Short mmCIF file of C-alpha atoms in Angstrom, two decimals:
data_model
loop_
_atom_site.label_atom_id
_atom_site.label_comp_id
_atom_site.label_asym_id
_atom_site.label_seq_id
_atom_site.Cartn_x
_atom_site.Cartn_y
_atom_site.Cartn_z
CA MET A 14 30.00 -67.18 175.91
CA ASP A 15 26.50 -65.61 176.92
CA ASN A 16 23.34 -67.63 177.13
CA ASN A 17 22.25 -66.36 173.82
CA GLY A 18 25.38 -67.42 172.14
CA ALA A 19 27.08 -64.06 171.68
CA LEU A 20 30.94 -64.40 172.16
CA ARG A 21 32.80 -61.80 174.37
CA ILE A 22 36.03 -60.93 172.47
CA ALA A 23 38.98 -58.82 173.62
CA VAL A 24 40.86 -57.52 170.37
CA PHE A 25 44.34 -56.05 170.80
CA PRO A 26 45.94 -54.03 168.08
CA TRP A 27 49.11 -52.72 167.33
CA LEU A 28 49.99 -48.97 168.23
CA ALA A 29 49.39 -47.86 164.21
CA PHE A 30 46.24 -46.37 162.79
CA GLY A 31 46.72 -48.66 159.63
CA HIS A 32 46.24 -51.47 162.42
CA MET A 33 43.47 -49.78 164.91
CA LEU A 34 41.17 -49.11 162.14
CA PRO A 35 41.02 -52.29 160.78
CA PHE A 36 40.79 -53.72 164.03
CA LEU A 37 37.75 -51.30 164.78
CA GLN A 38 36.00 -52.20 161.71
CA LEU A 39 36.37 -55.75 162.49
CA SER A 40 34.98 -55.05 166.05
CA LYS A 41 31.88 -53.19 164.46
CA SER A 42 31.34 -56.17 162.23
CA LEU A 43 31.36 -58.34 165.25
CA ALA A 44 29.29 -56.41 167.26
CA MET A 45 26.58 -55.97 164.52
CA ARG A 46 26.19 -59.67 165.26
CA GLY A 47 25.41 -59.20 168.89
CA HIS A 48 29.11 -60.15 170.22
CA ARG A 49 30.22 -58.04 173.08
CA ILE A 50 33.86 -56.50 172.11
CA SER A 51 36.60 -54.85 174.53
CA PHE A 52 38.84 -52.76 172.46
CA LEU A 53 41.97 -52.71 174.35
CA ALA A 54 44.07 -49.49 173.41
CA THR A 55 45.85 -46.48 175.02
CA PRO A 56 44.03 -43.43 176.24
CA ARG A 57 44.78 -40.86 173.54
CA ASN A 58 44.41 -43.60 170.85
CA ILE A 59 40.99 -44.38 172.25
CA GLN A 60 40.24 -40.55 171.71
CA ARG A 61 41.55 -40.40 168.40
CA LEU A 62 39.64 -43.44 167.00
CA PRO A 63 36.39 -42.77 165.20
CA LYS A 64 33.01 -42.80 167.29
CA ILE A 65 31.23 -46.07 167.28
CA PRO A 66 27.71 -45.89 165.83
CA PRO A 67 25.46 -45.12 168.44
CA HIS A 68 23.37 -48.68 167.76
CA LEU A 69 26.78 -50.50 168.33
CA ALA A 70 28.14 -48.56 171.20
CA PRO A 71 26.42 -50.57 174.15
CA LEU A 72 28.28 -53.77 172.63
CA ILE A 73 31.90 -52.20 172.21
CA ASP A 74 33.71 -50.90 175.24
CA PHE A 75 37.14 -49.29 175.15
CA ALA A 76 39.55 -50.66 177.89
CA SER A 77 41.96 -48.07 178.31
CA MET A 78 45.68 -49.30 178.87
CA PRO A 79 47.80 -46.34 179.72
CA LEU A 80 51.29 -46.67 177.96
CA PRO A 81 54.16 -47.11 180.58
CA LYS A 82 57.02 -44.37 180.45
CA VAL A 83 60.18 -45.41 178.46
CA GLU A 84 63.21 -44.07 178.09
CA GLY A 85 63.54 -42.88 174.49
CA LEU A 86 59.83 -42.33 173.92
CA PRO A 87 58.77 -38.67 173.76
CA GLU A 88 55.56 -37.82 176.10
CA ASN A 89 52.14 -38.55 174.47
CA ALA A 90 53.76 -40.36 171.62
CA GLU A 91 50.93 -43.45 171.72
CA ALA A 92 51.33 -44.28 167.85
CA THR A 93 53.56 -44.38 165.05
CA PRO A 94 52.49 -41.46 163.28
CA ASP A 95 53.41 -39.26 166.54
CA LEU A 96 57.19 -40.63 165.99
CA PRO A 97 60.24 -40.71 164.07
CA LYS A 98 60.78 -44.04 162.40
CA ASP A 99 64.05 -44.52 164.58
CA GLN A 100 62.13 -44.36 167.64
CA VAL A 101 59.18 -46.77 166.77
CA GLN A 102 61.36 -49.37 168.41
CA TYR A 103 60.70 -47.48 171.98
CA LEU A 104 57.04 -47.51 171.16
CA LYS A 105 57.43 -51.50 170.94
CA VAL A 106 59.49 -51.50 174.32
CA ALA A 107 56.29 -49.61 176.12
CA PHE A 108 53.85 -51.73 174.31
CA ASP A 109 55.62 -55.01 175.61
CA ARG A 110 55.23 -53.60 179.06
CA LEU A 111 51.33 -53.47 178.90
CA GLY A 112 51.53 -57.18 180.22
CA GLY A 113 50.45 -55.85 183.59
CA ALA A 114 47.53 -53.95 182.48
CA LEU A 115 46.30 -56.74 180.22
CA GLU A 116 46.46 -59.33 183.20
CA SER A 117 44.78 -56.89 185.36
CA PHE A 118 42.00 -56.49 182.76
CA LEU A 119 41.53 -60.38 182.22
CA ASP A 120 41.94 -60.90 186.06
CA GLU A 121 38.92 -58.67 186.62
CA ALA A 122 36.74 -59.57 183.35
CA SER A 123 33.69 -61.40 184.47
CA PRO A 124 32.83 -63.45 182.49
CA LYS A 125 36.28 -63.85 180.90
CA PRO A 126 36.57 -63.26 177.16
CA ASP A 127 36.14 -66.21 175.05
CA TRP A 128 38.79 -65.11 172.65
CA ILE A 129 41.65 -62.46 172.48
CA ILE A 130 41.84 -61.36 168.87
CA LEU A 131 45.85 -60.31 168.42
CA ASP A 132 47.97 -58.04 166.09
CA PHE A 133 51.29 -59.06 164.57
CA ALA A 134 53.29 -57.30 167.60
CA CYS A 135 51.48 -59.22 170.60
CA HIS A 136 53.96 -62.20 170.57
CA TRP A 137 53.74 -62.08 174.26
CA VAL A 138 50.08 -62.28 174.88
CA PRO A 139 49.08 -65.92 174.20
CA LYS A 140 51.42 -67.20 176.93
CA LEU A 141 49.80 -64.82 179.41
CA ALA A 142 46.24 -65.45 177.83
CA SER A 143 46.73 -69.31 178.55
CA MET A 144 47.09 -68.44 182.32
CA PHE A 145 43.27 -67.24 182.19
CA GLY A 146 41.92 -69.93 179.77
CA VAL A 147 41.65 -67.54 177.17
CA PRO A 148 42.54 -68.83 173.64
CA CYS A 149 43.92 -66.22 170.80
CA ALA A 150 43.41 -65.67 167.10
CA PHE A 151 45.63 -63.59 164.97
CA PHE A 152 43.93 -61.07 163.04
CA SER A 153 46.70 -59.93 160.20
CA VAL A 154 46.00 -56.59 158.89
CA PHE A 155 48.32 -57.47 156.22
CA ALA A 156 47.31 -59.30 153.01
CA ALA A 157 47.76 -63.01 152.68
CA PRO A 158 50.69 -62.91 150.14
CA PHE A 159 52.93 -60.72 152.51
CA LEU A 160 52.66 -63.20 155.26
CA ALA A 161 53.87 -65.81 153.03
CA PHE A 162 57.36 -64.19 153.10
CA TRP A 163 58.28 -64.15 156.52
CA ARG A 164 60.52 -67.03 158.26
CA PRO A 165 62.07 -67.42 161.56
CA SER A 166 65.16 -64.94 162.04
CA GLU A 167 67.61 -67.56 162.54
CA SER A 168 67.19 -69.14 159.25
CA ILE A 169 67.92 -65.50 157.92
CA SER A 170 71.26 -65.04 159.89
CA ARG A 171 71.98 -68.43 158.55
CA GLY A 172 71.54 -67.74 155.05
CA GLY A 173 74.54 -65.19 154.43
CA ASP A 174 74.43 -63.90 150.95
CA ASN A 175 71.67 -65.96 149.80
CA VAL A 176 69.19 -63.93 152.05
CA LEU A 177 68.79 -61.23 149.52
CA GLU A 178 68.38 -63.85 146.51
CA GLU A 179 65.74 -65.80 148.37
CA LEU A 180 63.73 -62.49 149.18
CA THR A 181 63.83 -61.34 145.68
CA ALA A 182 62.22 -64.73 144.68
CA PRO A 183 58.82 -65.94 145.14
CA PRO A 184 58.65 -68.09 148.45
CA LYS A 185 60.12 -71.66 148.14
CA GLY A 186 57.30 -74.20 148.19
CA ILE A 187 54.97 -71.87 146.34
CA SER A 188 53.03 -74.45 143.95
CA PHE A 189 51.61 -71.86 141.65
CA GLU A 190 52.92 -69.42 138.78
CA THR A 191 53.79 -65.82 140.09
CA SER A 192 56.45 -63.44 139.81
CA VAL A 193 55.52 -61.76 143.10
CA ALA A 194 58.54 -60.87 145.43
CA PHE A 195 60.48 -57.98 147.13
CA ARG A 196 62.60 -55.69 144.84
CA LEU A 197 66.33 -55.88 145.98
CA HIS A 198 66.02 -52.01 147.54
CA GLU A 199 63.03 -53.48 149.44
CA ALA A 200 64.63 -56.75 150.55
CA ARG A 201 67.64 -54.86 151.70
CA ARG A 202 65.26 -52.85 154.13
CA VAL A 203 63.08 -56.08 155.06
CA ILE A 204 66.38 -57.56 156.23
CA ARG A 205 66.08 -54.89 159.21
CA GLY A 206 63.05 -56.65 160.48
CA TYR A 207 65.00 -59.55 161.41
CA VAL A 208 67.40 -57.26 163.44
CA ASN A 209 66.42 -56.90 167.09
CA ASN A 210 65.90 -53.35 167.84
CA ALA A 211 65.24 -51.82 171.49
CA SER A 212 62.48 -54.24 172.37
CA GLY A 213 64.81 -57.18 171.91
CA VAL A 214 62.58 -58.78 169.66
CA CYS A 215 62.82 -58.15 165.99
CA ASP A 216 59.46 -57.81 163.83
CA ALA A 217 60.02 -61.12 162.10
CA ASP A 218 59.83 -63.12 165.28
CA ARG A 219 57.02 -61.06 166.83
CA LEU A 220 54.76 -62.06 163.69
CA LEU A 221 55.92 -65.49 163.77
CA LEU A 222 55.78 -66.09 167.42
CA THR A 223 52.43 -64.75 167.35
CA VAL A 224 51.45 -66.91 164.79
CA GLU A 225 52.64 -69.82 166.87
CA GLY A 226 50.61 -68.93 170.15
CA CYS A 227 47.39 -68.63 168.27
CA LYS A 228 44.82 -71.23 167.48
CA VAL A 229 43.60 -69.52 164.26
CA VAL A 230 45.04 -67.08 161.40
CA ALA A 231 42.63 -64.61 160.08
CA PRO A 232 44.06 -62.39 157.37
CA ARG A 233 42.42 -59.35 155.73
CA SER A 234 41.80 -61.29 152.53
CA CYS A 235 39.43 -63.05 150.25
CA TRP A 236 39.50 -66.13 148.34
CA GLU A 237 38.58 -64.31 144.88
CA LEU A 238 41.74 -62.34 145.22
CA HIS A 239 44.43 -64.80 147.30
CA SER A 240 43.14 -68.37 147.03
CA ASP A 241 46.62 -69.61 146.10
CA TRP A 242 48.24 -67.41 148.70
CA LEU A 243 45.62 -68.47 151.60
CA CYS A 244 46.10 -72.32 150.59
CA TYR A 245 49.94 -71.88 150.87
CA LEU A 246 49.49 -70.32 154.43
CA GLN A 247 47.45 -73.10 155.56
CA GLU A 248 50.30 -75.58 154.67
CA LEU A 249 52.84 -73.27 156.10
CA TYR A 250 51.06 -72.71 159.50
CA GLY A 251 49.51 -76.21 160.19
CA LYS A 252 46.44 -74.35 161.47
CA PRO A 253 43.18 -73.01 160.26
CA VAL A 254 43.67 -69.76 157.94
CA ILE A 255 40.32 -68.55 157.62
CA PRO A 256 40.28 -64.98 155.81
CA VAL A 257 37.85 -62.31 157.35
CA GLY A 258 37.20 -60.58 153.90
CA LEU A 259 38.48 -56.94 152.97
CA LEU A 260 36.18 -55.28 155.73
CA PRO A 261 35.66 -52.22 153.35
CA PRO A 262 34.52 -49.24 155.29
CA ALA A 263 31.23 -47.68 155.00
CA THR A 264 31.54 -44.51 152.85
CA ASP A 265 29.91 -42.52 155.69
CA ASP A 266 32.42 -43.65 158.41
CA GLY A 267 35.01 -41.07 157.72
CA GLY A 268 38.31 -42.15 155.69
CA ALA A 269 40.55 -40.12 157.49
CA GLY A 270 39.80 -41.36 160.98
CA VAL A 271 42.13 -39.63 163.11
CA ASP A 272 42.68 -35.91 163.42
CA ALA A 273 40.81 -35.33 160.12
CA THR A 274 40.94 -31.38 158.99
CA SER A 275 37.57 -30.53 157.94
CA ARG A 276 38.92 -27.34 156.56
CA GLU A 277 41.38 -29.32 154.00
CA SER A 278 38.56 -31.91 153.17
CA ASN A 279 36.10 -28.89 152.39
CA ASN A 280 38.52 -27.15 150.30
CA ALA A 281 39.19 -30.33 148.33
CA LEU A 282 35.98 -30.96 147.61
CA ARG A 283 34.83 -27.80 146.67
CA TRP A 284 37.47 -28.09 144.09
CA LEU A 285 36.68 -31.40 143.06
CA ASP A 286 32.98 -30.08 142.53
CA LYS A 287 34.32 -27.96 139.47
CA GLN A 288 36.67 -30.92 137.58
CA ALA A 289 35.31 -33.05 135.03
CA PRO A 290 33.96 -36.69 135.78
CA GLY A 291 36.72 -39.30 136.35
CA SER A 292 39.43 -37.04 135.67
CA VAL A 293 41.48 -36.58 138.80
CA VAL A 294 44.04 -38.57 139.95
CA TYR A 295 44.25 -38.55 143.84
CA ALA A 296 47.61 -38.76 145.15
CA ALA A 297 48.19 -39.92 148.68
CA PHE A 298 50.82 -42.30 150.59
CA GLY A 299 49.24 -43.21 154.03
CA SER A 300 50.21 -42.09 157.50
CA GLU A 301 53.43 -44.11 157.89
CA THR A 302 55.25 -42.63 154.93
CA VAL A 303 57.64 -39.60 155.12
CA LEU A 304 58.96 -38.74 152.18
CA SER A 305 62.62 -37.33 151.69
CA THR A 306 62.65 -33.62 149.98
CA GLU A 307 64.19 -35.35 146.61
CA MET A 308 61.48 -37.88 146.47
CA LEU A 309 58.70 -35.15 147.39
CA HIS A 310 59.86 -32.91 144.38
CA GLU A 311 60.31 -35.67 142.14
CA LEU A 312 56.38 -36.57 142.88
CA ALA A 313 55.55 -33.13 142.47
CA PHE A 314 57.44 -32.92 139.07
CA GLY A 315 55.96 -36.14 137.93
CA LEU A 316 52.25 -34.83 138.70
CA GLU A 317 53.19 -31.60 136.87
CA LEU A 318 54.60 -33.34 133.64
CA SER A 319 51.78 -35.64 133.67
CA GLN A 320 49.36 -32.87 132.80
CA VAL A 321 46.30 -34.56 134.73
CA PRO A 322 44.45 -32.83 137.19
CA PHE A 323 45.51 -33.88 140.65
CA LEU A 324 44.57 -33.86 144.27
CA TRP A 325 47.88 -34.29 146.28
CA VAL A 326 47.55 -35.05 149.94
CA ILE A 327 50.70 -34.23 151.70
CA ARG A 328 51.39 -35.42 155.38
CA LYS A 329 53.42 -32.91 157.36
CA PRO A 330 56.75 -34.84 158.47
CA VAL A 331 57.07 -35.05 162.50
CA ASP A 332 60.09 -33.27 162.29
CA ILE A 333 59.07 -30.08 160.73
CA ALA A 334 56.98 -27.84 162.86
CA ASP A 335 55.70 -25.24 160.25
CA GLU A 336 53.27 -26.19 157.31
CA GLY A 337 55.76 -27.36 155.16
CA ARG A 338 54.41 -26.05 151.77
CA GLU A 339 58.27 -24.61 151.18
CA ILE A 340 59.42 -28.03 150.74
CA LEU A 341 57.57 -28.36 147.33
CA PRO A 342 59.61 -27.30 144.29
CA GLU A 343 59.87 -23.60 143.96
CA GLY A 344 56.72 -22.34 141.58
CA PHE A 345 55.29 -25.57 141.51
CA GLU A 346 52.06 -24.55 143.16
CA ASP A 347 51.80 -21.36 140.90
CA ARG A 348 52.26 -23.49 137.80
CA THR A 349 49.74 -26.05 138.59
CA ARG A 350 47.04 -23.80 140.44
CA ASP A 351 44.61 -24.50 137.57
CA ARG A 352 44.71 -28.16 137.71
CA GLY A 353 46.08 -29.22 141.13
CA VAL A 354 45.09 -28.87 144.92
CA ILE A 355 47.46 -29.91 147.58
CA ALA A 356 45.99 -30.98 151.12
CA MET A 357 48.32 -30.71 154.14
CA GLY A 358 47.84 -33.42 156.76
CA TRP A 359 44.61 -35.56 157.11
CA ILE A 360 41.29 -35.51 154.94
CA ASP A 361 38.33 -37.65 154.61
CA GLN A 362 40.02 -40.13 151.93
CA LEU A 363 36.74 -42.27 151.51
CA GLU A 364 34.67 -39.01 150.93
CA VAL A 365 37.22 -37.77 148.23
CA LEU A 366 37.56 -41.29 146.65
CA ALA A 367 33.74 -41.45 146.38
CA HIS A 368 33.64 -38.19 144.31
CA ALA A 369 32.67 -38.46 140.69
CA SER A 370 35.62 -36.43 139.81
CA VAL A 371 38.36 -38.84 141.03
CA GLY A 372 39.21 -41.43 138.55
CA GLY A 373 42.36 -42.96 139.76
CA CYS A 374 44.77 -43.25 142.56
CA LEU A 375 48.42 -42.67 143.03
CA THR A 376 49.01 -44.65 146.13
CA HIS A 377 51.74 -46.14 148.51
CA SER A 378 49.92 -49.29 148.21
CA GLY A 379 48.86 -49.47 151.87
CA TRP A 380 46.28 -52.52 151.88
CA SER A 381 43.73 -50.31 153.46
CA SER A 382 44.23 -47.59 150.81
CA VAL A 383 43.98 -50.17 148.15
CA ILE A 384 40.71 -51.64 149.61
CA GLU A 385 39.11 -48.06 149.85
CA SER A 386 40.42 -47.19 146.19
CA LEU A 387 38.95 -50.40 144.44
CA GLN A 388 35.66 -50.24 146.32
CA LEU A 389 35.20 -47.02 144.52
CA GLY A 390 36.48 -48.55 141.24
CA HIS A 391 39.55 -46.57 140.84
CA PRO A 392 42.54 -47.99 138.97
CA LEU A 393 46.01 -47.79 140.93
CA ILE A 394 49.18 -46.11 140.07
CA MET A 395 51.32 -47.72 142.67
CA LEU A 396 54.65 -46.41 144.25
CA PRO A 397 55.26 -48.56 147.44
CA PHE A 398 57.59 -47.19 150.14
CA ILE A 399 57.46 -49.58 153.34
CA VAL A 400 57.10 -53.27 154.62
CA ASP A 401 54.19 -54.97 152.82
CA GLN A 402 53.50 -52.18 149.97
CA GLY A 403 55.72 -53.89 147.37
CA ILE A 404 54.19 -57.21 147.47
CA ILE A 405 50.76 -55.72 147.43
CA ALA A 406 51.51 -53.77 144.25
CA ARG A 407 52.91 -56.63 142.36
CA VAL A 408 49.81 -58.75 143.40
CA MET A 409 47.70 -56.02 142.22
CA GLU A 410 49.86 -55.64 139.02
CA GLU A 411 49.67 -59.21 138.14
CA ARG A 412 45.83 -58.92 138.39
CA ARG A 413 45.91 -56.09 136.16
CA ILE A 414 44.34 -53.53 137.93
CA GLY A 415 46.91 -50.91 137.70
CA ILE A 416 50.73 -50.21 137.29
CA GLU A 417 53.80 -49.87 139.54
CA VAL A 418 55.94 -46.93 138.73
CA PRO A 419 59.63 -48.28 137.59
CA ARG A 420 62.14 -47.61 140.13
CA ASN A 421 66.00 -48.12 140.53
CA GLU A 422 66.38 -51.74 141.79
CA GLU A 423 69.77 -50.77 144.03
CA ASP A 424 68.27 -47.59 145.56
CA GLY A 425 64.44 -47.40 145.14
CA SER A 426 64.65 -44.14 143.42
CA PHE A 427 62.16 -43.11 140.74
CA ASN A 428 62.00 -39.97 138.32
CA ARG A 429 59.38 -37.93 137.01
CA GLU A 430 59.14 -38.83 133.45
CA GLU A 431 58.45 -42.45 134.29
CA LEU A 432 55.93 -41.26 136.95
CA ALA A 433 54.18 -39.11 134.52
CA LYS A 434 53.91 -41.80 132.21
CA ALA A 435 52.48 -44.25 134.67
CA ILE A 436 49.82 -41.58 135.72
CA ARG A 437 48.86 -40.69 132.12
CA LEU A 438 48.74 -44.65 131.12
CA VAL A 439 46.26 -45.31 133.73
CA MET A 440 44.26 -42.29 133.59
CA VAL A 441 43.67 -40.99 130.17
CA GLU A 442 45.65 -43.31 127.45
CA GLU A 443 43.59 -45.93 125.40
CA GLU A 444 45.99 -48.42 126.58
CA GLY A 445 45.11 -47.99 129.89
CA ASN A 446 41.27 -48.91 129.34
CA GLN A 447 42.32 -52.27 130.75
CA PHE A 448 43.22 -51.36 134.12
CA ARG A 449 40.01 -48.85 134.30
CA SER A 450 37.83 -51.77 133.01
CA LYS A 451 39.41 -54.53 135.61
CA ALA A 452 38.84 -51.58 138.64
CA ARG A 453 35.05 -51.29 137.53
CA ASP A 454 34.78 -54.89 137.75
CA LEU A 455 36.48 -55.47 140.80
CA LYS A 456 34.24 -52.86 142.41
CA GLU A 457 31.33 -55.51 142.87
CA ILE A 458 33.62 -57.61 144.98
CA PHE A 459 35.41 -54.81 146.93
CA ALA A 460 32.03 -52.53 147.42
CA ASP A 461 29.99 -55.59 148.29
CA LYS A 462 29.65 -55.19 152.20
CA ASP A 463 26.97 -58.38 152.45
CA TYR A 464 29.73 -60.64 150.52
CA HIS A 465 32.54 -59.63 153.14
CA GLU A 466 30.18 -59.87 155.85
CA ARG A 467 29.91 -63.53 154.92
CA TYR A 468 33.56 -63.80 155.18
CA VAL A 469 32.85 -62.82 159.11
CA ASP A 470 30.11 -65.04 159.50
CA GLU A 471 32.74 -67.81 158.55
CA PHE A 472 35.27 -66.16 160.77
CA ILE A 473 33.02 -66.48 164.07
CA LEU A 474 31.86 -70.06 163.04
CA CYS A 475 35.43 -70.98 163.20
CA LEU A 476 36.15 -69.25 166.81
CA ARG A 477 32.99 -71.06 168.00
CA ASN A 478 34.25 -74.41 166.62
CA GLN A 479 37.76 -73.97 168.02
CA LYS A 480 36.44 -72.93 171.27
CA GLU A 481 34.53 -75.96 171.70
CA ASP A 482 37.87 -78.21 170.66
#
């Protein structure tokens, strides 16, 4: 700790932009208070992150940690969007081999960091950090409800046929009323998180070992949304659980963050300028979701059937070299040209969400995207695809902030008619007023930067107190 009371903090996110960007947002909030931040990341990821504002640049240092070469990991693949899903396990192998680089960083650091703030994948860091007398805190980019569903892998392997039944019900020991749980098709995928991959450590054990090795757990949550879940985690972990707030990004930060395509953004904004206020549904599914052609077609037909103006962002799949527009249904763009626009790749999401023409979001329910949507007061049409998204969608639906698109319990499929019905309900029908009104009310919480900064103040106070203990 500096003489002026400023902390020296190293932050170490997992190699996904849905993790690195919230870690960067937290870093900026800490630096705004005069604390010195070392952001640990690989060279290519550092280049792709948003620039630090000039007034904070002296307080945030990027520590470059070259990623070791690993068999099965393509050249220059340093983040999850660079890879097909089946190769992400090799990224974890390389990530786990950053121990030497971290040890060198800690050995050379003078003075040593007061804390290392870790991501879920950093199960090996607390033991290494303890050799240098540096405590660790776990910053969870996952919302508090999702954390409540994870348990040690051996309990799953012993569970047999009861595992799916357990995952499709609220966690045991919950003392409050909720129906939030995984769907059957999600639970079958979640179980894969309990199976060892090429790194030798399953995702569930990564998370729980990280929690075990850290003195503080800090979810990206707030008491107003997740009070019951936060209290449950406190009992479950037996250590301080201190929410850091929602860390809503400033609308001038650049929502896309990485590889933003200005041409696509400009085209989209020009089109939005011509639409009626609140009339457009913004459809986007994040950096991790690569849809099958069948799902992409069903989405397209659902948007078409809804008759609601739309702006749809499609991420080019990593295994398709061309622009990919031919993966859309034949004639779709011609039939919807007068009321819809498609953007390929990345656009400035926050700038789009802030546009007066946007009135709702068709979303995968990634936590960062939900926060960005609700800080602008937009109700949600939710179509979750991976990991935590289903839990987030059900929590939001319980709060009447939006509606989840119905899906087949067995295989997770959805159809165009149900999708169109959900879009129209949230966007135009009188029954959807409840969702639109609730989203507008919650905007006061999600968009209140000062309110969330107070959460960061509480987190810093906890770090100081835990350090002294």
